[in-house]
Tab-separated table of C-alpha atoms in Angstrom:
chain	number	residue	atom	x	y	z
F	1	MET	CA	117.292	102.070	74.768
F	2	VAL	CA	120.685	101.136	73.328
F	3	ILE	CA	120.390	100.820	69.547
F	4	SER	CA	122.164	97.451	69.443
F	5	SER	CA	119.624	96.044	71.904
F	6	CYS	CA	116.763	96.184	69.428
F	7	PHE	CA	115.861	96.161	65.769
F	8	VAL	CA	112.836	97.297	63.797
F	9	GLN	CA	110.656	95.293	61.433
F	10	GLU	CA	107.759	96.294	59.199
F	11	LYS	CA	104.504	94.396	59.602
F	12	THR	CA	101.112	94.489	57.874
F	13	CYS	CA	97.897	94.581	59.863
F	14	PRO	CA	95.647	91.632	58.936
F	15	ILE	CA	92.530	93.768	59.506
F	16	CYS	CA	93.141	97.123	57.778
F	17	GLN	CA	96.288	96.207	55.780
F	18	THR	CA	98.181	99.176	57.238
F	19	LYS	CA	101.962	98.791	57.259
F	20	PHE	CA	103.629	99.765	60.532
F	21	LYS	CA	106.889	99.221	62.381
F	22	VAL	CA	107.442	97.053	65.446
F	23	THR	CA	110.389	97.005	67.811
F	24	ARG	CA	112.016	93.631	68.449
F	25	ILE	CA	114.403	92.967	71.345
F	26	ARG	CA	117.584	90.962	70.870
F	27	SER	CA	118.049	88.078	73.294
F	28	SER	CA	121.485	89.444	74.194
F	29	ALA	CA	119.833	92.581	75.631
F	30	TYR	CA	118.544	90.901	78.783
F	31	SER	CA	119.086	88.080	81.250
F	32	VAL	CA	116.889	86.485	83.896
F	33	LEU	CA	117.222	87.782	87.455
F	34	LYS	CA	114.375	85.857	89.141
F	35	ARG	CA	111.095	84.083	88.490
F	36	ASP	CA	107.902	84.586	90.464
F	37	THR	CA	105.724	81.651	91.455
F	38	ASP	CA	103.156	82.577	88.771
F	39	PHE	CA	105.932	82.444	86.114
F	40	ASN	CA	106.520	86.200	85.866
F	41	VAL	CA	110.170	86.874	85.096
F	42	THR	CA	112.227	89.818	86.335
F	43	TYR	CA	114.992	90.659	83.865
F	44	ASN	CA	118.365	92.322	84.081
F	45	GLY	CA	118.288	94.831	81.259
F	46	ILE	CA	115.341	95.358	78.924
F	47	ASN	CA	112.087	93.599	79.798
F	48	PRO	CA	111.132	91.806	76.555
F	49	THR	CA	107.578	91.186	77.826
F	50	LEU	CA	106.876	94.893	77.268
F	51	TYR	CA	107.326	94.389	73.518
F	52	THR	CA	105.603	91.045	73.004
F	53	VAL	CA	102.285	92.526	71.844
F	54	TRP	CA	102.192	94.270	68.456
F	55	VAL	CA	99.592	96.996	67.926
F	56	CYS	CA	98.392	98.455	64.632
F	57	TYR	CA	98.210	102.241	65.095
F	58	GLN	CA	95.480	102.560	62.480
F	59	CYS	CA	92.779	100.184	63.815
F	60	ASN	CA	94.226	99.093	67.223
F	61	PHE	CA	94.289	95.416	66.276
F	62	ALA	CA	96.653	93.894	68.846
F	63	ALA	CA	98.056	90.415	69.362
F	64	PRO	CA	101.212	88.708	70.651
F	65	ASP	CA	104.001	88.579	68.091
F	66	ARG	CA	103.701	84.813	67.615
F	67	ASN	CA	99.979	85.128	66.823
F	68	PHE	CA	99.814	88.464	65.002
F	69	GLU	CA	100.170	87.035	61.508
F	70	GLU	CA	97.963	83.989	62.026
F	71	ILE	CA	95.297	83.532	59.379
F	72	LEU	CA	91.961	84.582	60.846
F	73	ARG	CA	88.761	82.671	60.175
F	74	PRO	CA	86.171	84.603	58.126
F	75	ALA	CA	83.905	84.956	61.175
F	76	GLU	CA	86.786	86.357	63.276
F	77	LEU	CA	87.788	88.765	60.520
F	78	ASP	CA	84.205	89.956	60.190
F	79	ARG	CA	83.820	90.552	63.937
F	80	LEU	CA	87.104	92.449	64.131
F	81	THR	CA	86.402	94.525	61.013
F	82	LYS	CA	83.081	95.632	62.533
F	83	GLY	CA	84.085	95.810	66.186
F	84	LEU	CA	87.494	97.524	66.253
F	85	PRO	CA	86.423	100.814	64.587
F	86	LEU	CA	83.723	101.279	67.236
F	87	LEU	CA	86.406	101.324	69.937
F	88	LYS	CA	89.044	103.483	68.239
F	89	SER	CA	90.603	105.936	70.652
F	90	GLU	CA	93.803	107.904	71.048
F	91	GLU	CA	96.613	105.580	72.091
F	92	PRO	CA	100.305	105.959	72.972
F	93	ASP	CA	103.085	105.271	70.482
F	94	PHE	CA	103.695	101.526	70.526
F	95	GLY	CA	106.468	101.627	67.932
F	96	GLY	CA	109.329	102.992	69.999
F	97	GLU	CA	110.664	102.429	73.498
F	98	ARG	CA	107.915	101.208	75.823
F	99	THR	CA	107.332	102.039	79.453
F	100	PRO	CA	105.425	99.621	81.716
F	101	GLN	CA	102.336	101.834	81.251
F	102	VAL	CA	102.557	101.491	77.469
F	103	GLY	CA	103.220	97.767	77.798
F	104	LEU	CA	100.109	97.364	79.958
F	105	ARG	CA	97.992	99.252	77.439
F	106	ALA	CA	99.261	96.983	74.654
F	107	TYR	CA	98.098	93.928	76.602
F	108	GLU	CA	94.723	95.548	77.321
F	109	LEU	CA	94.237	96.124	73.586
F	110	ALA	CA	95.268	92.519	72.899
F	111	ILE	CA	92.679	91.353	75.449
F	112	ARG	CA	90.010	93.473	73.782
F	113	THR	CA	90.984	92.104	70.362
F	114	ALA	CA	90.827	88.536	71.685
F	115	GLN	CA	87.396	89.160	73.207
F	116	ILE	CA	85.996	90.606	69.977
F	117	ARG	CA	87.237	87.651	67.940
F	118	SER	CA	86.027	85.201	70.632
F	119	ALA	CA	89.467	83.652	71.072
F	120	GLY	CA	89.896	80.581	73.267
F	121	ALA	CA	89.802	80.859	77.048
F	122	GLY	CA	93.398	79.707	77.450
F	123	PHE	CA	94.641	82.317	74.994
F	124	GLN	CA	92.738	85.095	76.755
F	125	ALA	CA	93.933	83.856	80.150
F	126	SER	CA	97.592	84.215	79.130
F	127	LEU	CA	96.968	87.839	78.120
F	128	PHE	CA	95.274	88.651	81.426
F	129	LEU	CA	98.158	87.022	83.303
F	130	LYS	CA	100.777	89.087	81.483
F	131	ALA	CA	98.690	92.238	82.005
F	132	ALA	CA	98.765	91.421	85.735
F	133	TRP	CA	102.559	91.211	85.533
F	134	MET	CA	102.637	94.691	83.991
F	135	CYS	CA	100.514	95.954	86.907
F	136	ARG	CA	102.938	94.330	89.336
F	137	GLU	CA	105.815	96.238	87.779
F	138	LEU	CA	103.779	99.446	88.080
F	139	GLY	CA	102.846	98.701	91.696
F	140	ASN	CA	99.097	98.716	90.920
F	141	ASP	CA	98.007	95.997	93.364
F	142	VAL	CA	94.264	96.470	92.856
F	143	LEU	CA	94.337	96.084	89.065
F	144	GLU	CA	96.879	93.267	89.325
F	145	ARG	CA	94.472	91.321	91.535
F	146	GLU	CA	91.602	91.901	89.106
F	147	TYR	CA	93.638	90.637	86.157
F	148	LEU	CA	94.926	87.636	88.118
F	149	ASP	CA	91.327	86.740	88.956
F	150	GLN	CA	90.281	87.036	85.304
F	151	ALA	CA	93.220	84.823	84.317
F	152	ARG	CA	92.228	82.287	86.976
F	153	GLN	CA	88.647	82.062	85.741
F	154	LEU	CA	89.709	81.678	82.115
F	155	TYR	CA	92.393	79.075	82.876
F	156	GLU	CA	89.806	77.044	84.800
F	157	LYS	CA	87.429	77.353	81.848
F	158	SER	CA	90.205	76.284	79.491
F	159	TYR	CA	91.098	73.280	81.657
F	160	ASN	CA	87.480	72.126	81.771
F	161	ASN	CA	86.534	72.795	78.144
F	162	GLU	CA	89.590	73.023	75.894
F	163	THR	CA	92.249	70.621	74.657
F	164	GLY	CA	95.709	72.146	74.444
F	165	GLY	CA	94.330	75.572	75.353
F	166	ALA	CA	97.074	76.385	77.850
F	167	GLY	CA	99.810	76.830	75.242
F	168	LYS	CA	103.188	75.565	76.402
F	169	LEU	CA	101.913	74.562	79.850
F	170	SER	CA	101.544	70.871	80.580
F	171	GLU	CA	98.447	69.621	82.390
F	172	ALA	CA	100.343	69.522	85.675
F	173	GLY	CA	101.698	73.014	85.011
F	174	LEU	CA	98.215	74.338	84.338
F	175	LEU	CA	96.819	72.730	87.500
F	176	TYR	CA	99.646	74.305	89.476
F	177	LEU	CA	99.146	77.745	87.919
F	178	ILE	CA	95.399	77.726	88.663
F	179	GLY	CA	96.271	76.882	92.256
F	180	GLU	CA	98.818	79.675	92.496
F	181	LEU	CA	96.448	82.260	91.000
F	182	ASN	CA	93.804	81.227	93.531
F	183	ARG	CA	96.360	81.576	96.319
F	184	ARG	CA	97.463	85.031	95.171
F	185	ILE	CA	93.915	86.406	95.240
F	186	GLY	CA	93.154	84.853	98.629
F	187	ASN	CA	91.134	81.767	97.619
F	188	TYR	CA	93.233	79.520	99.839
F	189	ASN	CA	90.914	76.511	99.999
F	190	GLU	CA	90.571	76.505	96.223
F	191	ALA	CA	94.340	76.844	95.914
F	192	ILE	CA	94.859	73.798	98.142
F	193	HIS	CA	92.434	71.833	95.971
F	194	TRP	CA	94.246	72.667	92.721
F	195	PHE	CA	97.738	72.150	94.182
F	196	SER	CA	96.713	68.689	95.374
F	197	ARG	CA	95.452	67.865	91.886
F	198	ALA	CA	98.742	69.056	90.410
F	199	VAL	CA	100.822	66.924	92.766
F	200	ALA	CA	98.649	63.890	92.004
F	201	ASN	CA	98.882	64.366	88.229
F	202	PRO	CA	101.055	61.654	86.604
F	203	SER	CA	102.831	64.103	84.284
F	204	ILE	CA	104.323	66.022	87.212
F	205	LYS	CA	106.916	63.275	87.683
F	206	LYS	CA	108.619	64.543	84.526
F	207	GLU	CA	108.624	68.176	85.729
F	208	ALA	CA	110.829	68.542	88.776
F	209	GLU	CA	110.424	72.326	89.014
F	210	ILE	CA	106.614	72.234	88.806
F	211	ASN	CA	106.600	69.424	91.364
F	212	ARG	CA	108.745	71.494	93.732
F	213	LEU	CA	106.656	74.634	93.289
F	214	ALA	CA	103.353	72.797	93.692
F	215	ARG	CA	104.433	71.213	96.974
F	216	GLU	CA	105.907	74.439	98.369
F	217	GLN	CA	102.914	76.595	97.452
F	218	TRP	CA	100.523	73.890	98.651
F	219	GLY	CA	102.138	74.093	102.087
F	220	LEU	CA	102.090	77.895	101.979
F	221	ALA	CA	98.392	77.959	101.064
F	222	ARG	CA	97.585	75.630	103.968
F	223	GLU	CA	99.385	77.970	106.368
F	224	GLU	CA	97.664	81.028	104.902
F	225	ALA	CA	94.270	79.313	105.165
F	226	LYS	CA	94.856	78.666	108.898
F	227	GLU	CA	95.504	82.363	109.474
F	228	GLN	CA	92.079	83.359	108.127
F	229	PRO	CA	89.543	84.414	110.801
F	230	HIS	CA	86.798	82.460	109.035
F	231	ASN	CA	86.399	80.000	106.206
F	232	ASP	CA	86.265	81.842	102.892
F	233	GLU	CA	85.726	78.725	100.811
F	234	ASN	CA	82.173	79.620	99.795
F	235	LEU	CA	82.669	83.362	99.467
F	236	PRO	CA	83.208	85.008	96.065
F	237	PRO	CA	86.845	85.703	95.075
F	238	LYS	CA	88.077	89.006	96.454
F	239	GLY	CA	88.122	91.651	93.757
F	240	SER	CA	85.503	89.919	91.597
F	241	LEU	CA	82.754	92.485	91.069
F	242	GLU	CA	80.532	90.098	89.147
F	243	ASN	CA	79.946	87.892	92.183
F	244	GLN	CA	79.806	90.556	94.932
F	245	PRO	CA	76.563	91.282	96.808
F	246	ALA	CA	74.487	94.080	95.332
F	247	GLU	CA	75.119	96.484	98.198
F	248	ARG	CA	78.889	96.288	97.734
F	249	ILE	CA	78.735	96.876	93.996
F	250	GLU	CA	76.122	99.599	93.930
F	251	ASN	CA	77.646	101.590	96.786
F	252	SER	CA	81.165	101.360	95.385
F	253	PRO	CA	83.072	104.477	94.246
F	254	GLY	CA	81.632	105.858	91.016
F	255	SER	CA	78.169	104.411	91.585
F	256	GLU	CA	75.239	106.685	90.892
F	257	VAL	CA	72.837	104.744	93.119
F	258	SER	CA	71.437	106.916	95.901
F	259	ALA	CA	72.758	106.085	99.352
F	260	ALA	CA	69.158	106.242	100.605
F	261	VAL	CA	68.267	103.220	98.493
F	262	LYS	CA	69.393	100.095	100.291
F	263	PRO	CA	69.275	97.129	97.897
F	264	ALA	CA	68.089	93.876	99.400
F	265	VAL	CA	70.641	91.187	100.038
F	266	LYS	CA	70.554	88.792	97.127
F	267	ARG	CA	69.610	85.211	97.667
F	268	GLN	CA	72.163	82.549	96.920
F	269	ARG	CA	72.131	81.801	93.221
F	270	PHE	CA	73.704	79.059	91.167
F	271	LYS	CA	74.809	79.277	87.544
F	272	ASN	CA	73.766	76.656	85.018
F	273	LYS	CA	74.793	76.306	81.395
F	274	MET	CA	72.075	77.047	78.835
F	275	PHE	CA	72.896	76.870	75.144
F	276	THR	CA	70.857	79.124	72.888
F	277	SER	CA	70.993	80.782	69.478
F	278	LEU	CA	71.164	84.557	69.111
F	279	TYR	CA	70.874	86.852	66.124
F	280	THR	CA	74.080	88.438	64.823
F	281	ASP	CA	72.986	91.968	65.772
F	282	GLN	CA	72.209	90.749	69.310
F	283	ILE	CA	75.702	89.285	69.667
F	284	GLU	CA	77.205	92.518	68.356
F	285	TRP	CA	75.161	94.512	70.886
F	286	LEU	CA	76.315	92.269	73.735
F	287	GLN	CA	79.941	92.614	72.667
F	288	GLY	CA	79.518	96.374	72.290
F	289	VAL	CA	78.292	96.695	75.883
F	290	ALA	CA	81.139	94.509	77.126
F	291	ASN	CA	83.683	96.564	75.181
F	292	ARG	CA	82.315	99.857	76.499
F	293	CYS	CA	82.709	98.546	80.051
F	294	HIS	CA	86.388	98.034	79.274
F	295	SER	CA	86.883	101.331	77.447
F	296	GLU	CA	85.164	103.528	80.020
F	297	LYS	CA	85.425	101.599	83.305
F	298	LYS	CA	88.507	99.443	82.658
F	299	ALA	CA	86.369	96.453	83.650
F	300	PHE	CA	86.178	93.184	81.753
F	301	VAL	CA	82.579	92.029	81.511
F	302	GLU	CA	81.832	88.940	79.453
F	303	ARG	CA	78.834	88.697	77.147
F	304	GLU	CA	77.239	86.146	79.469
F	305	ALA	CA	77.406	88.724	82.270
F	306	VAL	CA	75.687	91.289	80.026
F	307	ILE	CA	72.860	88.804	79.362
F	308	ARG	CA	72.486	88.071	83.090
F	309	ALA	CA	72.455	91.787	83.938
F	310	ALA	CA	69.793	92.477	81.285
F	311	LEU	CA	67.626	89.592	82.518
F	312	ASP	CA	67.974	90.699	86.143
F	313	ALA	CA	66.915	94.224	85.174
F	314	ILE	CA	63.846	92.911	83.334
F	315	MET	CA	62.972	90.561	86.208
F	316	GLU	CA	63.236	93.447	88.691
F	317	ILE	CA	61.095	95.882	86.699
F	318	CYS	CA	58.536	93.442	85.362
F	319	PRO	CA	58.526	90.171	87.317
F	320	GLU	CA	55.407	89.074	85.450
F	321	ILE	CA	55.097	89.242	81.667
F	322	SER	CA	51.817	88.905	79.797
F	323	ALA	CA	51.420	85.737	77.778
F	324	ALA	CA	52.388	85.919	74.104
F	325	SER	CA	51.994	83.742	71.045
F	326	SER	CA	55.302	84.660	69.388
F	327	GLU	CA	58.785	85.999	70.103
F	328	GLU	CA	57.865	89.363	68.554
F	329	GLU	CA	54.714	89.706	70.665
F	330	LEU	CA	56.664	88.779	73.795
F	331	LYS	CA	59.241	91.476	72.973
F	332	ASP	CA	56.438	94.021	72.537
F	333	ASN	CA	54.966	93.065	75.933
F	334	ILE	CA	58.321	93.555	77.648
F	335	VAL	CA	58.976	96.872	75.892
F	336	SER	CA	55.512	98.076	76.913
F	337	VAL	CA	56.221	97.329	80.592
F	338	LEU	CA	59.694	98.875	80.484
F	339	LYS	CA	58.367	102.073	78.917
F	340	GLY	CA	55.773	102.251	81.678
């Protein structure tokens, strides 16, 4: 890296108070060559996206530069103080020149940090999207698709539940992006649905480029949908392990399930929202399981998925539970059955 292209600043980690150096890229060090339809930019010169996430070498707290020094709420600070040390591992040097591999790892640590602190869906979605861009630069199509799908799910969640959660994106821009992410992972009917919503959104009249992209990609998605041998509208998104049939997941590479055991095809199931209160140690356990999935399997499993997996396991082993007069007695009954 040419010295004049960058400069170094000292920052203080908001979690462990360690002082460390970050590399900043001067705007004169790069220019835009092209833009992809999901807003990824290819640069002439240094790719500044590689350096956007700052990482504390001491505790692995990671966040985009514009958010790194934000004041954390006490609950967020507490979760990060407890959660980050449990996941400490040997990492590359983030302070010097970064390769795409190092840039990807920085975004993965930022995602993990955001998950531990329970950051908003829109914020997490932007990190997954940029991680997908890093995979694209590396030529890792499989991981890129996984991260695009995670970004899609979180952007949809943000659109439905958050106000202003999409950052700089307008409502029309967000509708378009959700459509394009669906198109890129092969959900063509869903893509058509979101593109049509984008085109119909009143704010798109003020955004000529989004309007152009939405109409072009809408037409492309319709053509791609026609080329499909069957209608995939009601099938789970390709690459989404959480929604795949049991036989595909359990017989996938790395599975320890015996090939002689053929799991039954699962019945169609529908998700419903259920709000409940959990104890702090239960939440920490759920997050710990989710974080281990990322650390060891490079898979992003939300806490809700951990709860569903635990319930499914209990339902499979002990479909009937003896009656109980209290939560503690019910727990004892379940433990008794599980221990055999």
